[in-house]
């Protein structure tokens, strides 16, 4: 059983539940969900997760703005971006925001869990 809390931010309920929250809960993680970046910031403040997984293309506050807002607050928890946006400029911007990983939708459950485990291990080893 994993004790880590993961915040999942994605405006697509299907994507959030079936491809992120579901597999993470099955693996034993505690999952907090948000439908956009603003909800994500509020949820982060309320729950202080160990890891964040965010989409990029969302209403209200997109993933770029959300991740930038986390970093401006001094939040250092690893962020994994899970998106269908495969533009090189998006990848570059994600890297500049200090994200741990980048998952292209669609991705496998195994790839998701491996990326999450690597991110959590990097925190416990002090690599982030």
Coordinates of N, CA and C in Angstrom, one line a residue:
X1 N 0.8 -1.2 0.0 CA 0.0 0.0 0.0 C 0.9 1.2 0.0
X2 N 0.6 2.1 -0.9 CA 1.4 3.4 -1.0 C 0.7 4.4 -0.1
X3 N 1.5 5.2 0.5 CA 0.9 6.3 1.4 C 0.9 7.6 0.8
X4 N 1.5 7.7 -0.4 CA 1.6 9.0 -1.1 C 0.2 9.5 -1.6
X5 N 0.1 10.8 -1.5 CA -1.1 11.5 -2.1 C -0.7 12.1 -3.4
X6 N -1.6 11.9 -4.4 CA -1.4 12.4 -5.7 C -2.5 13.3 -6.2
X7 N -2.2 14.5 -6.6 CA -3.2 15.4 -7.1 C -3.3 15.2 -8.6
X8 N -4.5 14.9 -9.2 CA -4.7 14.7 -10.6 C -5.5 15.9 -11.1
X9 N -5.0 16.7 -12.1 CA -5.7 17.9 -12.6 C -5.9 17.7 -14.1
X10 N -7.1 17.5 -14.5 CA -7.5 17.2 -15.9 C -8.9 17.6 -16.1
X11 N -9.3 18.4 -17.1 CA -10.6 18.8 -17.3 C -11.5 17.7 -17.9
X12 N -10.9 16.7 -18.4 CA -11.7 15.5 -19.0 C -12.0 14.5 -17.8
X13 N -13.2 14.4 -17.4 CA -13.6 13.5 -16.4 C -13.2 12.1 -16.7
X14 N -13.4 11.7 -18.0 CA -13.1 10.4 -18.4 C -11.6 10.1 -18.3
X15 N -10.8 11.0 -18.8 CA -9.3 10.9 -18.7 C -8.9 10.9 -17.2
X16 N -9.4 11.8 -16.4 CA -9.1 11.9 -15.0 C -9.4 10.6 -14.3
X17 N -10.6 10.1 -14.5 CA -11.0 8.9 -13.7 C -10.4 7.6 -14.3
X18 N -10.6 7.4 -15.6 CA -10.2 6.1 -16.1 C -8.7 5.9 -16.3
X19 N -8.0 6.9 -16.8 CA -6.6 6.8 -17.1 C -5.6 7.2 -16.1
X20 N -6.1 8.0 -15.1 CA -5.2 8.5 -14.0 C -5.7 8.0 -12.7
X21 N -6.8 8.5 -12.2 CA -7.2 8.2 -10.8 C -7.4 6.7 -10.6
X22 N -8.1 6.1 -11.5 CA -8.4 4.6 -11.4 C -7.1 3.8 -11.2
X23 N -6.2 3.8 -12.1 CA -5.0 3.0 -12.0 C -4.2 3.4 -10.7
X24 N -4.2 4.7 -10.4 CA -3.4 5.1 -9.2 C -4.1 4.6 -7.9
X25 N -5.4 4.6 -7.9 CA -6.1 4.1 -6.7 C -5.9 2.6 -6.6
X26 N -5.9 1.9 -7.7 CA -5.7 0.5 -7.7 C -4.3 0.1 -7.2
X27 N -3.3 1.0 -7.5 CA -2.0 0.8 -7.0 C -1.8 1.2 -5.6
X28 N -2.9 1.8 -4.9 CA -2.8 2.1 -3.5 C -2.5 3.5 -3.2
X29 N -2.5 4.4 -4.2 CA -2.3 5.8 -3.9 C -3.6 6.5 -3.5
X30 N -3.4 7.5 -2.6 CA -4.6 8.4 -2.3 C -4.6 9.4 -3.4
X31 N -5.8 9.6 -4.0 CA -5.9 10.5 -5.2 C -6.9 11.6 -4.9
X32 N -6.4 12.9 -5.2 CA -7.3 14.0 -5.1 C -7.5 14.5 -6.5
X33 N -8.7 14.9 -6.9 CA -9.0 15.3 -8.3 C -9.4 16.7 -8.4
X34 N -9.0 17.4 -9.5 CA -9.4 18.7 -9.8 C -9.6 18.8 -11.3
X35 N -10.6 19.7 -11.7 CA -10.9 19.8 -13.2 C -10.3 20.9 -13.9
X36 N -9.5 21.7 -13.2 CA -8.8 22.8 -13.9 C -7.7 23.3 -13.0
X37 N -6.8 24.2 -13.5 CA -5.7 24.6 -12.7 C -6.1 25.4 -11.5
X38 N -7.2 26.2 -11.5 CA -7.6 26.9 -10.3 C -8.0 25.9 -9.2
X39 N -8.9 24.9 -9.6 CA -9.3 23.9 -8.7 C -8.0 23.1 -8.1
X40 N -7.1 22.9 -9.0 CA -5.8 22.3 -8.7 C -5.1 23.0 -7.6
X41 N -5.0 24.3 -7.7 CA -4.3 25.2 -6.7 C -5.0 25.1 -5.4
X42 N -6.3 25.2 -5.4 CA -7.1 25.1 -4.2 C -6.9 23.7 -3.5
X43 N -7.0 22.6 -4.3 CA -6.8 21.3 -3.8 C -5.4 21.1 -3.3
X44 N -4.4 21.7 -3.9 CA -3.0 21.6 -3.4 C -2.9 22.2 -2.0
X45 N -3.4 23.4 -1.9 CA -3.4 24.1 -0.6 C -4.1 23.3 0.5
X46 N -5.2 22.6 0.1 CA -6.0 21.9 1.1 C -5.3 20.6 1.5
X47 N -4.7 19.9 0.5 CA -4.3 18.5 0.8 C -2.8 18.3 0.8
X48 N -2.0 19.2 0.3 CA -0.5 19.1 0.2 C -0.1 17.7 -0.3
X49 N -0.4 17.5 -1.6 CA 0.0 16.2 -2.2 C 1.5 16.0 -2.3
X50 N 1.9 14.8 -2.5 CA 3.3 14.4 -2.7 C 3.8 14.6 -4.1
X51 N 2.8 14.5 -5.0 CA 3.0 14.5 -6.4 C 1.8 15.1 -7.2
X52 N 2.1 15.8 -8.3 CA 1.0 16.3 -9.1 C 1.1 15.8 -10.5
X53 N -0.1 15.4 -11.1 CA -0.2 15.0 -12.5 C -1.1 16.0 -13.1
X54 N -0.7 16.7 -14.2 CA -1.6 17.7 -14.8 C -1.6 17.6 -16.3
X55 N -2.8 17.9 -16.8 CA -3.0 18.1 -18.2 C -2.5 19.5 -18.5
X56 N -2.4 19.8 -19.8 CA -2.0 21.2 -20.2 C -3.2 22.0 -20.7
X57 N -4.0 21.4 -21.5 CA -5.1 22.2 -22.2 C -6.4 22.0 -21.4
X58 N -6.6 23.1 -20.5 CA -7.8 23.1 -19.7 C -8.4 24.5 -19.6
X59 N -9.7 24.6 -19.3 CA -10.3 25.9 -19.2 C -9.9 26.6 -17.9
X60 N -10.3 27.8 -17.7 CA -10.1 28.6 -16.4 C -8.6 28.9 -16.2
X61 N -7.8 27.9 -15.9 CA -6.4 28.1 -15.8 C -5.8 26.8 -16.4
X62 N -5.0 27.0 -17.4 CA -4.4 25.8 -18.1 C -3.2 25.3 -17.3
X63 N -2.7 24.1 -17.8 CA -1.6 23.5 -17.1 C -0.4 24.3 -16.9
X64 N 0.0 25.0 -18.0 CA 1.2 25.9 -17.9 C 1.0 26.9 -16.7
X65 N -0.1 27.6 -16.7 CA -0.3 28.6 -15.7 C -0.4 27.9 -14.3
X66 N -1.0 26.8 -14.2 CA -1.1 26.0 -12.9 C 0.3 25.7 -12.4
X67 N 1.1 25.1 -13.3 CA 2.4 24.7 -12.8 C 3.3 25.9 -12.5
X68 N 3.2 26.9 -13.3 CA 3.9 28.2 -13.0 C 3.5 28.7 -11.6
X69 N 2.2 28.7 -11.3 CA 1.7 29.2 -10.0 C 2.2 28.3 -8.9
X70 N 2.3 27.0 -9.1 CA 2.9 26.2 -8.0 C 4.3 26.6 -7.8
X71 N 5.1 26.8 -8.8 CA 6.5 27.1 -8.7 C 6.7 28.5 -8.1
X72 N 5.8 29.4 -8.4 CA 5.9 30.8 -7.8 C 5.7 30.7 -6.3
X73 N 4.9 29.8 -5.9 CA 4.6 29.6 -4.4 C 5.7 28.9 -3.7
X74 N 6.7 28.5 -4.5 CA 7.9 27.8 -3.9 C 7.6 26.3 -3.7
X75 N 6.6 25.8 -4.4 CA 6.3 24.3 -4.2 C 7.2 23.5 -5.1
X76 N 7.8 22.5 -4.5 CA 8.8 21.8 -5.2 C 8.4 20.3 -5.5
X77 N 7.2 19.9 -5.1 CA 6.8 18.5 -5.4 C 6.9 18.3 -6.9
X78 N 7.2 17.0 -7.2 CA 7.3 16.7 -8.7 C 6.0 16.8 -9.4
X79 N 6.1 17.3 -10.6 CA 4.9 17.4 -11.5 C 5.1 16.6 -12.7
X80 N 4.2 15.8 -13.0 CA 4.2 15.0 -14.3 C 3.1 15.6 -15.2
X81 N 3.4 15.9 -16.4 CA 2.4 16.4 -17.3 C 1.9 15.2 -18.2
X82 N 0.6 15.0 -18.2 CA -0.1 14.0 -19.0 C -1.0 14.7 -20.0
X83 N -0.6 14.7 -21.3 CA -1.3 15.5 -22.3 C -1.3 14.9 -23.7
X84 N -2.2 15.4 -24.5 CA -2.2 15.0 -25.9 C -1.5 16.0 -26.7
X85 N -1.0 17.1 -26.1 CA -0.3 18.2 -26.7 C 1.2 17.8 -26.9
X86 N 1.5 17.4 -28.1 CA 2.9 16.9 -28.4 C 3.8 17.9 -29.1
X87 N 3.4 19.2 -29.1 CA 4.2 20.2 -29.7 C 5.6 20.3 -29.0
X88 N 6.6 20.5 -29.7 CA 8.0 20.7 -29.1 C 8.0 21.9 -28.2
X89 N 7.3 23.0 -28.6 CA 7.3 24.2 -27.8 C 6.6 23.9 -26.4
X90 N 5.7 23.0 -26.4 CA 5.0 22.7 -25.1 C 6.0 21.9 -24.2
X91 N 6.7 20.9 -24.8 CA 7.7 20.1 -24.1 C 8.7 21.0 -23.5
X92 N 9.2 22.0 -24.3 CA 10.2 22.9 -23.8 C 9.7 23.7 -22.6
X93 N 8.5 24.2 -22.8 CA 7.9 25.0 -21.7 C 7.8 24.2 -20.4
X94 N 7.4 22.9 -20.6 CA 7.2 22.0 -19.4 C 8.6 21.8 -18.8
X95 N 9.6 21.6 -19.6 CA 10.9 21.4 -19.0 C 11.4 22.7 -18.3
X96 N 11.1 23.9 -18.8 CA 11.5 25.1 -18.2 C 10.8 25.3 -16.8
X97 N 9.6 24.7 -16.7 CA 8.8 24.8 -15.5 C 9.3 23.8 -14.4
X98 N 10.3 23.0 -14.8 CA 10.9 22.0 -13.9 C 10.0 20.8 -13.6
X99 N 9.3 20.4 -14.6 CA 8.4 19.2 -14.5 C 9.3 17.9 -14.5
X100 N 8.9 16.9 -13.8 CA 9.6 15.7 -13.7 C 9.5 14.8 -14.9
X101 N 8.3 14.7 -15.5 CA 8.1 13.9 -16.6 C 7.0 14.3 -17.5
X102 N 6.9 13.7 -18.7 CA 5.9 14.1 -19.7 C 5.3 12.8 -20.3
X103 N 4.0 12.6 -20.1 CA 3.3 11.5 -20.7 C 2.5 11.9 -21.8
X104 N 2.7 11.3 -23.0 CA 1.8 11.6 -24.1 C 0.6 10.7 -24.1
X105 N -0.6 11.3 -24.1 CA -1.9 10.5 -24.2 C -2.0 10.0 -25.6
X106 N -2.4 8.7 -25.8 CA -2.7 7.8 -24.7 C -1.4 7.1 -24.2
X107 N -1.4 6.8 -23.0 CA -0.2 6.1 -22.4 C -0.8 4.8 -21.7
X108 N 0.1 3.9 -21.4 CA -0.3 2.7 -20.8 C -0.3 2.9 -19.2
X109 N -1.1 2.0 -18.6 CA -1.2 2.0 -17.1 C 0.2 1.8 -16.6
X110 N 1.0 0.9 -17.2 CA 2.3 0.6 -16.7 C 3.3 1.8 -16.8
X111 N 3.1 2.5 -17.9 CA 4.0 3.7 -18.1 C 3.6 4.7 -17.1
X112 N 2.3 4.9 -16.8 CA 1.9 5.9 -15.8 C 2.5 5.5 -14.4
X113 N 2.3 4.3 -14.0 CA 2.7 3.8 -12.7 C 4.3 3.9 -12.6
X114 N 5.0 3.5 -13.6 CA 6.4 3.6 -13.6 C 6.9 5.0 -13.5
X115 N 6.3 6.0 -14.2 CA 6.7 7.4 -14.1 C 6.4 7.9 -12.7
X116 N 5.2 7.6 -12.1 CA 4.9 8.0 -10.8 C 5.9 7.5 -9.8
X117 N 6.2 6.2 -9.9 CA 7.1 5.6 -8.9 C 8.5 6.2 -9.0
X118 N 9.0 6.5 -10.3 CA 10.3 7.2 -10.4 C 10.3 8.6 -9.8
X119 N 9.2 9.3 -10.0 CA 9.1 10.6 -9.4 C 9.1 10.6 -7.9
X120 N 8.4 9.6 -7.3 CA 8.4 9.5 -5.9 C 9.7 9.1 -5.3
X121 N 10.4 8.2 -6.0 CA 11.7 7.7 -5.6 C 12.7 8.9 -5.7
X122 N 12.6 9.8 -6.7 CA 13.5 10.9 -6.9 C 13.4 11.8 -5.7
X123 N 12.2 12.0 -5.1 CA 12.0 12.8 -4.0 C 12.6 12.2 -2.8
X124 N 12.4 10.9 -2.5 CA 13.0 10.3 -1.4 C 14.5 10.2 -1.4
X125 N 15.0 10.2 -2.7 CA 16.5 10.1 -2.8 C 17.1 11.5 -2.9
X126 N 16.2 12.6 -2.9 CA 16.7 13.9 -2.9 C 17.2 14.4 -4.3
X127 N 16.8 13.7 -5.3 CA 17.2 14.1 -6.7 C 16.4 15.2 -7.3
X128 N 15.2 15.5 -6.7 CA 14.4 16.6 -7.3 C 14.7 17.9 -6.8

